[in-house]
Amino acid sequence: MFAVRTLEFDRIVEALGGLALTPLGAAALARLEPAAEPAVVAELLAATSETVAFLESYPLFPLRAGTGLDDALDRLAVAGRPLEPLPLRAVADFLDSVEQSRAGIAGSSGRFPRLLALVTRLAPFKAEVAAVRRAIDPSGEVLDEASPALRSIRDQLRHKRQRLRDTLEQFVRGKDTQKYLQDQVITERNGRFVLVVRAEHRGNVPGIVHGSSASGASLFLEPAATVELNNDIVELEEREREEILRVLGELTDAFRARQADVAVATEVATTLDVWQAKARYASRLRASEPAFALDGRLELRGARHPLLADPVPVDVLLDPPARVLLITGPNTGGKTVALKTVGLLAMMAQAGLHVPAAVATLPVFRSVFADIGDEQSISASLSTFSAHIANIVAMDRELARPALVLLDEVGTGTDPNEGGALATAIVQHFQQKGAHVVATTHYDALKTWGASSEGVTMAAFAFDAQTYAPTYRLVYGAPGRSLAIEMSQRLGLPLSVVAAARGYLSDDQKRLAAHLARLDQQARALEQERSKLQRDKRAQDEAARALAEREKALAEREDRFNRRLNEKLDDRLRQARRDIDQVIEQLKDKAETLVEQASVRARTAGISTGDAGAARAEAKAAVDRIVERLRQPAESPASGGAAAARLAPVVGARVAVGAFGMEGTIVGLSGQMADIDVRGKRLKAPVKDLTVLGGPAAKPAPAKVRVNVDLQPREGPLTELNVVGSTVEQAVERLSRFLDDTLVTDVREIRVVHGFGTGQLRKGLHKYLKDHPLVAKFYLAPENQGGGGATVVELKE
């Protein structure tokens, strides 16, 4: 049993119904109620959550249902009875919208298994829908294209009606007949076209009279000349009606023959409509998916009442073994709203709805009861007290565990002493029956029992210590004061009355009030400390998040720098290979020319063919030796050309890679191969291709780019480059290295000082900057920063 009306769950259902896309979905939502089985509740919530996620990425389901769809679907079950054009068109449009919804879900990459499983049950109705739309337009008119027979009949009708109209027009315009007409119009009586003839001229126009005007002065006469045409038209109209009925019957039977598929489509559309309404309601409330606890824990943090325009969030907490929450505090403090919020959110969750709370963890209740407000019943001759007791008796009789019992001002409406005792007994009774109890009270007896009992949590709504204004914040750990006298003074009760009231308090009551005031003060102090700790934690989390983002950004910049450096090295290596290959090809060409010239000279001198061939081979071998030497690394200037004086390659030595003309450091040796670090890029090269430029340094510095992990700014940030006095080529080279170095810094703007001069240096640098991938834009510096003698460069993020 669920307190649907008391907690206003019916208003939630009404709001959901307003979000339905079809009458089918609206009807299903009107029957919505909380489920009591955990497995069912879990599946309902999973479907809602999946639909929320779907609608965040894809359009709303295009479900459509025209007027009278329910009746049209019911009439499909009646054999032999065709649907009218509009209901038939409504069925076709509805089934087509279901198919469009299926296609939209099927195209979602399989990320929504429940939606996909639901729509895979659908069978297509493309042929039936196309036939209806070909035969019936949106207004319900049956079109000529409905059938060849209908087109033929209507062609004949148009022809006959035109002939009839022409004949009657002759009567209307004719000089001999015009004088007999009351009005020069053609009208219709009993399905036949007639003229309006003056009664006194009845004999002057032969024909059949089909009636007269109210005064009798005019007759509606069908001329004899048009009787046959009218007969033909009446017959064709009857044939047209019969053909339309036949077409409608055929179209209806096409759906009727697939009633099982139509039923599945109806069921799927209804379910989709319910799911989308729940999902859109969750978005409207900014709600979140609740969790369910098997240990009986009830935790609502930042819970908002969904029916209030501007609700104040409240935290409601019950941790096992506690199953009773006693809420105290001043009137107008929010106790009743908190009570209703707990019950309403519990029922919403069990109906498969997201709930408006930052955190929501609840048991799955089999019954939710609420005794809230003034329950006086005049018709049943019950006082307020009697009505409350009758309600509690019904709760006890129908309680099914797990149960949630909400009691607002339990025991009110009678003598305070007896009411306090009765309230304590009622709360204890429901606690012993294993129910979760949330109760509000002003009774000191109930507060005292709660403060000294196991399994009971005390909480009070806080108030401003100076003005006694409510803060609507629930503070846990101690009972709160009712503040009836203080609130009365705040609301304007005369001070004399307030003073007299305080005088009537007994000594015990004054001591209790003072004790509760101390507890309030302690609770507020603890709450302030807790809030400070939470703020500190949030600040630490934010700092950690900022640090992680900073490290990620630096890592990305280092990666971009390394990629760009590697690309430049690769470009230079490829260019070096191309240059060497070109030189070798040129030398080969020259060698062949020399060999050929030697051969010619040998023939001219009378040398034998064998000697000439030997000379040619010897010359070619000599050239090949020259080419091979060119492929070897150039000797170090320090070697003085003596091979014996060359240093042996060792780890840490600076070497030149002969084939590439690049310098690096040996970082590893393996047989006849060496690993070489060239500005952070690893290369492999044969040992024989290396020229040692110098021995290992005492403490070789790694060439690899490092990032300062303590995030402290480096000394002398890279913000200015002076290239005055350099050639354009030198300045471009220095600027290229300078821009590369900025990749591992936070610098976003640099200044390049090039001077005025002839302007060639400035033009060359600007041409280089124009296509540089790191440059966002550049411009001449302001006057206070060098004017035309410097350029400001803004770098990309």
GROMACS .gro file of N, CA and C in nm, residues 547-625:
model
  237
  547LEU      N    1   4.631   2.080  -1.095
  547LEU     CA    2   4.767   2.030  -1.112
  547LEU      C    3   4.770   1.919  -1.216
  548ALA      N    4   4.670   1.830  -1.212
  548ALA     CA    5   4.665   1.721  -1.310
  548ALA      C    6   4.646   1.777  -1.451
  549GLU      N    7   4.562   1.879  -1.463
  549GLU     CA    8   4.541   1.940  -1.595
  549GLU      C    9   4.669   2.007  -1.644
  550ARG      N   10   4.741   2.073  -1.549
  550ARG     CA   11   4.866   2.138  -1.585
  550ARG      C   12   4.968   2.036  -1.633
  551GLU      N   13   4.980   1.925  -1.560
  551GLU     CA   14   5.075   1.821  -1.600
  551GLU      C   15   5.037   1.763  -1.736
  552LYS      N   16   4.908   1.745  -1.757
  552LYS     CA   17   4.863   1.693  -1.886
  552LYS      C   18   4.898   1.789  -1.999
  553ALA      N   19   4.877   1.920  -1.974
  553ALA     CA   20   4.908   2.020  -2.076
  553ALA      C   21   5.057   2.020  -2.109
  554LEU      N   22   5.140   2.011  -2.004
  554LEU     CA   23   5.285   2.009  -2.026
  554LEU      C   24   5.327   1.883  -2.102
  555ALA      N   25   5.265   1.771  -2.067
  555ALA     CA   26   5.297   1.648  -2.139
  555ALA      C   27   5.261   1.659  -2.286
  556GLU      N   28   5.147   1.720  -2.312
  556GLU     CA   29   5.106   1.738  -2.452
  556GLU      C   30   5.201   1.831  -2.526
  557ARG      N   31   5.245   1.938  -2.458
  557ARG     CA   32   5.340   2.030  -2.522
  557ARG      C   33   5.473   1.960  -2.548
  558GLU      N   34   5.519   1.878  -2.452
  558GLU     CA   35   5.644   1.803  -2.473
  558GLU      C   36   5.629   1.708  -2.591
  559ASP      N   37   5.513   1.644  -2.599
  559ASP     CA   38   5.489   1.551  -2.710
  559ASP      C   39   5.490   1.624  -2.843
  560ARG      N   40   5.426   1.744  -2.846
  560ARG     CA   41   5.426   1.821  -2.971
  560ARG      C   42   5.568   1.865  -3.008
  561PHE      N   43   5.646   1.905  -2.907
  561PHE     CA   44   5.784   1.945  -2.933
  561PHE      C   45   5.865   1.829  -2.990
  562ASN      N   46   5.852   1.712  -2.928
  562ASN     CA   47   5.927   1.595  -2.977
  562ASN      C   48   5.886   1.557  -3.119
  563ARG      N   49   5.755   1.562  -3.144
  563ARG     CA   50   5.709   1.528  -3.281
  563ARG      C   51   5.767   1.626  -3.383
  564ARG      N   52   5.762   1.756  -3.347
  564ARG     CA   53   5.813   1.856  -3.441
  564ARG      C   54   5.964   1.839  -3.460
  565LEU      N   55   6.039   1.813  -3.351
  565LEU     CA   56   6.184   1.792  -3.361
  565LEU      C   57   6.214   1.670  -3.448
  566ASN      N   58   6.138   1.561  -3.425
  566ASN     CA   59   6.159   1.441  -3.506
  566ASN      C   60   6.130   1.466  -3.653
  567GLU      N   61   6.025   1.543  -3.679
  567GLU     CA   62   5.991   1.574  -3.818
  567GLU      C   63   6.103   1.654  -3.885
  568LYS      N   64   6.159   1.753  -3.809
  568LYS     CA   65   6.268   1.832  -3.867
  568LYS      C   66   6.391   1.746  -3.892
  569LEU      N   67   6.423   1.656  -3.797
  569LEU     CA   68   6.538   1.567  -3.816
  569LEU      C   69   6.516   1.476  -3.936
  570ASP      N   70   6.394   1.421  -3.946
  570ASP     CA   71   6.365   1.334  -4.060
  570ASP      C   72   6.377   1.409  -4.192
  571ASP      N   73   6.329   1.536  -4.193
  571ASP     CA   74   6.340   1.615  -4.316
  571ASP      C   75   6.486   1.638  -4.354
  572ARG      N   76   6.568   1.669  -4.252
  572ARG     CA   77   6.709   1.693  -4.280
  572ARG      C   78   6.781   1.567  -4.326
  573LEU      N   79   6.746   1.454  -4.265
  573LEU     CA   80   6.807   1.327  -4.307
  573LEU      C   81   6.769   1.293  -4.450
  574ARG      N   82   6.641   1.312  -4.483
  574ARG     CA   83   6.598   1.282  -4.620
  574ARG      C   84   6.668   1.374  -4.720
  575GLN      N   85   6.682   1.502  -4.683
  575GLN     CA   86   6.750   1.595  -4.773
  575GLN      C   87   6.896   1.558  -4.790
  576ALA      N   88   6.961   1.516  -4.679
  576ALA     CA   89   7.102   1.475  -4.687
  576ALA      C   90   7.118   1.355  -4.779
  577ARG      N   91   7.027   1.259  -4.766
  577ARG     CA   92   7.035   1.141  -4.854
  577ARG      C   93   7.017   1.182  -5.000
  578ARG      N   94   6.923   1.272  -5.025
  578ARG     CA   95   6.901   1.316  -5.164
  578ARG      C   96   7.025   1.387  -5.219
  579ASP      N   97   7.088   1.471  -5.135
  579ASP     CA   98   7.208   1.543  -5.182
  579ASP      C   99   7.321   1.447  -5.213
  580ILE      N  100   7.342   1.347  -5.123
  580ILE     CA  101   7.450   1.250  -5.145
  580ILE      C  102   7.423   1.168  -5.270
  581ASP      N  103   7.297   1.122  -5.286
  581ASP     CA  104   7.265   1.043  -5.406
  581ASP      C  105   7.289   1.125  -5.532
  582GLN      N  106   7.258   1.255  -5.528
  582GLN     CA  107   7.278   1.340  -5.646
  582GLN      C  108   7.427   1.353  -5.679
  583VAL      N  109   7.509   1.373  -5.574
  583VAL     CA  110   7.654   1.384  -5.597
  583VAL      C  111   7.709   1.255  -5.655
  584ILE      N  112   7.662   1.142  -5.597
  584ILE     CA  113   7.711   1.012  -5.646
  584ILE      C  114   7.674   0.991  -5.793
  585GLU      N  115   7.551   1.027  -5.829
  585GLU     CA  116   7.508   1.011  -5.968
  585GLU      C  117   7.592   1.098  -6.060
  586GLN      N  118   7.620   1.221  -6.014
  586GLN     CA  119   7.705   1.309  -6.096
  586GLN      C  120   7.844   1.251  -6.114
  587LEU      N  121   7.901   1.197  -6.006
  587LEU     CA  122   8.035   1.135  -6.016
  587LEU      C  123   8.034   1.014  -6.107
  588LYS      N  124   7.929   0.936  -6.099
  588LYS     CA  125   7.919   0.819  -6.189
  588LYS      C  126   7.917   0.864  -6.336
  589ASP      N  127   7.838   0.969  -6.361
  589ASP     CA  128   7.830   1.019  -6.500
  589ASP      C  129   7.969   1.066  -6.547
  590LYS      N  130   8.039   1.140  -6.457
  590LYS     CA  131   8.171   1.187  -6.495
  590LYS      C  132   8.267   1.071  -6.515
  591ALA      N  133   8.255   0.968  -6.431
  591ALA     CA  134   8.343   0.852  -6.443
  591ALA      C  135   8.323   0.781  -6.577
  592GLU      N  136   8.197   0.765  -6.616
  592GLU     CA  137   8.170   0.700  -6.745
  592GLU      C  138   8.227   0.783  -6.860
  593THR      N  139   8.218   0.915  -6.846
  593THR     CA  140   8.273   1.002  -6.951
  593THR      C  141   8.423   0.987  -6.959
  594LEU      N  142   8.489   0.989  -6.840
  594LEU     CA  143   8.634   0.972  -6.838
  594LEU      C  144   8.675   0.839  -6.898
  595VAL      N  145   8.602   0.733  -6.863
  595VAL     CA  146   8.634   0.600  -6.917
  595VAL      C  147   8.621   0.600  -7.068
  596GLU      N  148   8.515   0.663  -7.116
  596GLU     CA  149   8.492   0.665  -7.261
  596GLU      C  150   8.602   0.745  -7.331
  597GLN      N  151   8.639   0.859  -7.270
  597GLN     CA  152   8.746   0.939  -7.330
  597GLN      C  153   8.878   0.862  -7.331
  598ALA      N  154   8.906   0.792  -7.225
  598ALA     CA  155   9.029   0.712  -7.221
  598ALA      C  156   9.030   0.605  -7.329
  599SER      N  157   8.912   0.546  -7.350
  599SER     CA  158   8.901   0.442  -7.453
  599SER      C  159   8.928   0.498  -7.591
  600VAL      N  160   8.874   0.619  -7.614
  600VAL     CA  161   8.892   0.682  -7.746
  600VAL      C  162   9.041   0.713  -7.768
  601ARG      N  163   9.102   0.769  -7.665
  601ARG     CA  164   9.243   0.803  -7.678
  601ARG      C  165   9.327   0.678  -7.701
  602ALA      N  166   9.286   0.569  -7.634
  602ALA     CA  167   9.362   0.444  -7.653
  602ALA      C  168   9.351   0.394  -7.796
  603ARG      N  169   9.231   0.403  -7.854
  603ARG     CA  170   9.215   0.357  -7.993
  603ARG      C  171   9.294   0.444  -8.088
  604THR      N  172   9.293   0.573  -8.055
  604THR     CA  173   9.364   0.667  -8.143
  604THR      C  174   9.514   0.639  -8.140
  605ALA      N  175   9.564   0.600  -8.024
  605ALA     CA  176   9.708   0.572  -8.012
  605ALA      C  177   9.746   0.433  -8.060
  606GLY      N  178   9.646   0.360  -8.107
  606GLY     CA  179   9.677   0.228  -8.161
  606GLY      C  180   9.684   0.121  -8.057
  607ILE      N  181   9.626   0.143  -7.941
  607ILE     CA  182   9.628   0.042  -7.836
  607ILE      C  183   9.531  -0.069  -7.875
  608SER      N  184   9.564  -0.190  -7.837
  608SER     CA  185   9.479  -0.303  -7.873
  608SER      C  186   9.348  -0.300  -7.796
  609THR      N  187   9.251  -0.375  -7.851
  609THR     CA  188   9.119  -0.379  -7.787
  609THR      C  189   9.129  -0.434  -7.647
  610GLY      N  190   9.207  -0.535  -7.625
  610GLY     CA  191   9.220  -0.592  -7.490
  610GLY      C  192   9.278  -0.493  -7.393
  611ASP      N  193   9.386  -0.420  -7.439
  611ASP     CA  194   9.446  -0.320  -7.350
  611ASP      C  195   9.347  -0.210  -7.318
  612ALA      N  196   9.267  -0.174  -7.423
  612ALA     CA  197   9.169  -0.066  -7.400
  612ALA      C  198   9.065  -0.111  -7.298
  613GLY      N  199   9.022  -0.236  -7.309
  613GLY     CA  200   8.921  -0.284  -7.212
  613GLY      C  201   8.977  -0.289  -7.073
  614ALA      N  202   9.107  -0.331  -7.063
  614ALA     CA  203   9.168  -0.336  -6.930
  614ALA      C  204   9.179  -0.197  -6.872
  615ALA      N  205   9.215  -0.101  -6.956
  615ALA     CA  206   9.227   0.037  -6.909
  615ALA      C  207   9.092   0.090  -6.865
  616ARG      N  208   8.988   0.056  -6.944
  616ARG     CA  209   8.854   0.102  -6.909
  616ARG      C  210   8.811   0.044  -6.773
  617ALA      N  211   8.835  -0.083  -6.752
  617ALA     CA  212   8.798  -0.147  -6.626
  617ALA      C  213   8.875  -0.088  -6.510
  618GLU      N  214   9.008  -0.062  -6.537
  618GLU     CA  215   9.088  -0.004  -6.429
  618GLU      C  216   9.039   0.135  -6.394
  619ALA      N  217   9.002   0.215  -6.496
  619ALA     CA  218   8.954   0.352  -6.470
  619ALA      C  219   8.822   0.348  -6.394
  620LYS      N  220   8.734   0.258  -6.434
  620LYS     CA  221   8.605   0.249  -6.367
  620LYS      C  222   8.622   0.205  -6.221
  621ALA      N  223   8.714   0.111  -6.196
  621ALA     CA  224   8.739   0.067  -6.059
  621ALA      C  225   8.792   0.181  -5.975
  622ALA      N  226   8.880   0.263  -6.038
  622ALA     CA  227   8.934   0.377  -5.964
  622ALA      C  228   8.824   0.475  -5.927
  623VAL      N  229   8.734   0.501  -6.021
  623VAL     CA  230   8.623   0.593  -5.992
  623VAL      C  231   8.533   0.536  -5.883
  624ASP      N  232   8.508   0.404  -5.890
  624ASP     CA  233   8.426   0.341  -5.787
  624ASP      C  234   8.488   0.356  -5.649
  625ARG      N  235   8.624   0.345  -5.644
  625ARG     CA  236   8.690   0.363  -5.515
  625ARG      C  237   8.672   0.504  -5.463
   0.00000   0.00000   0.00000
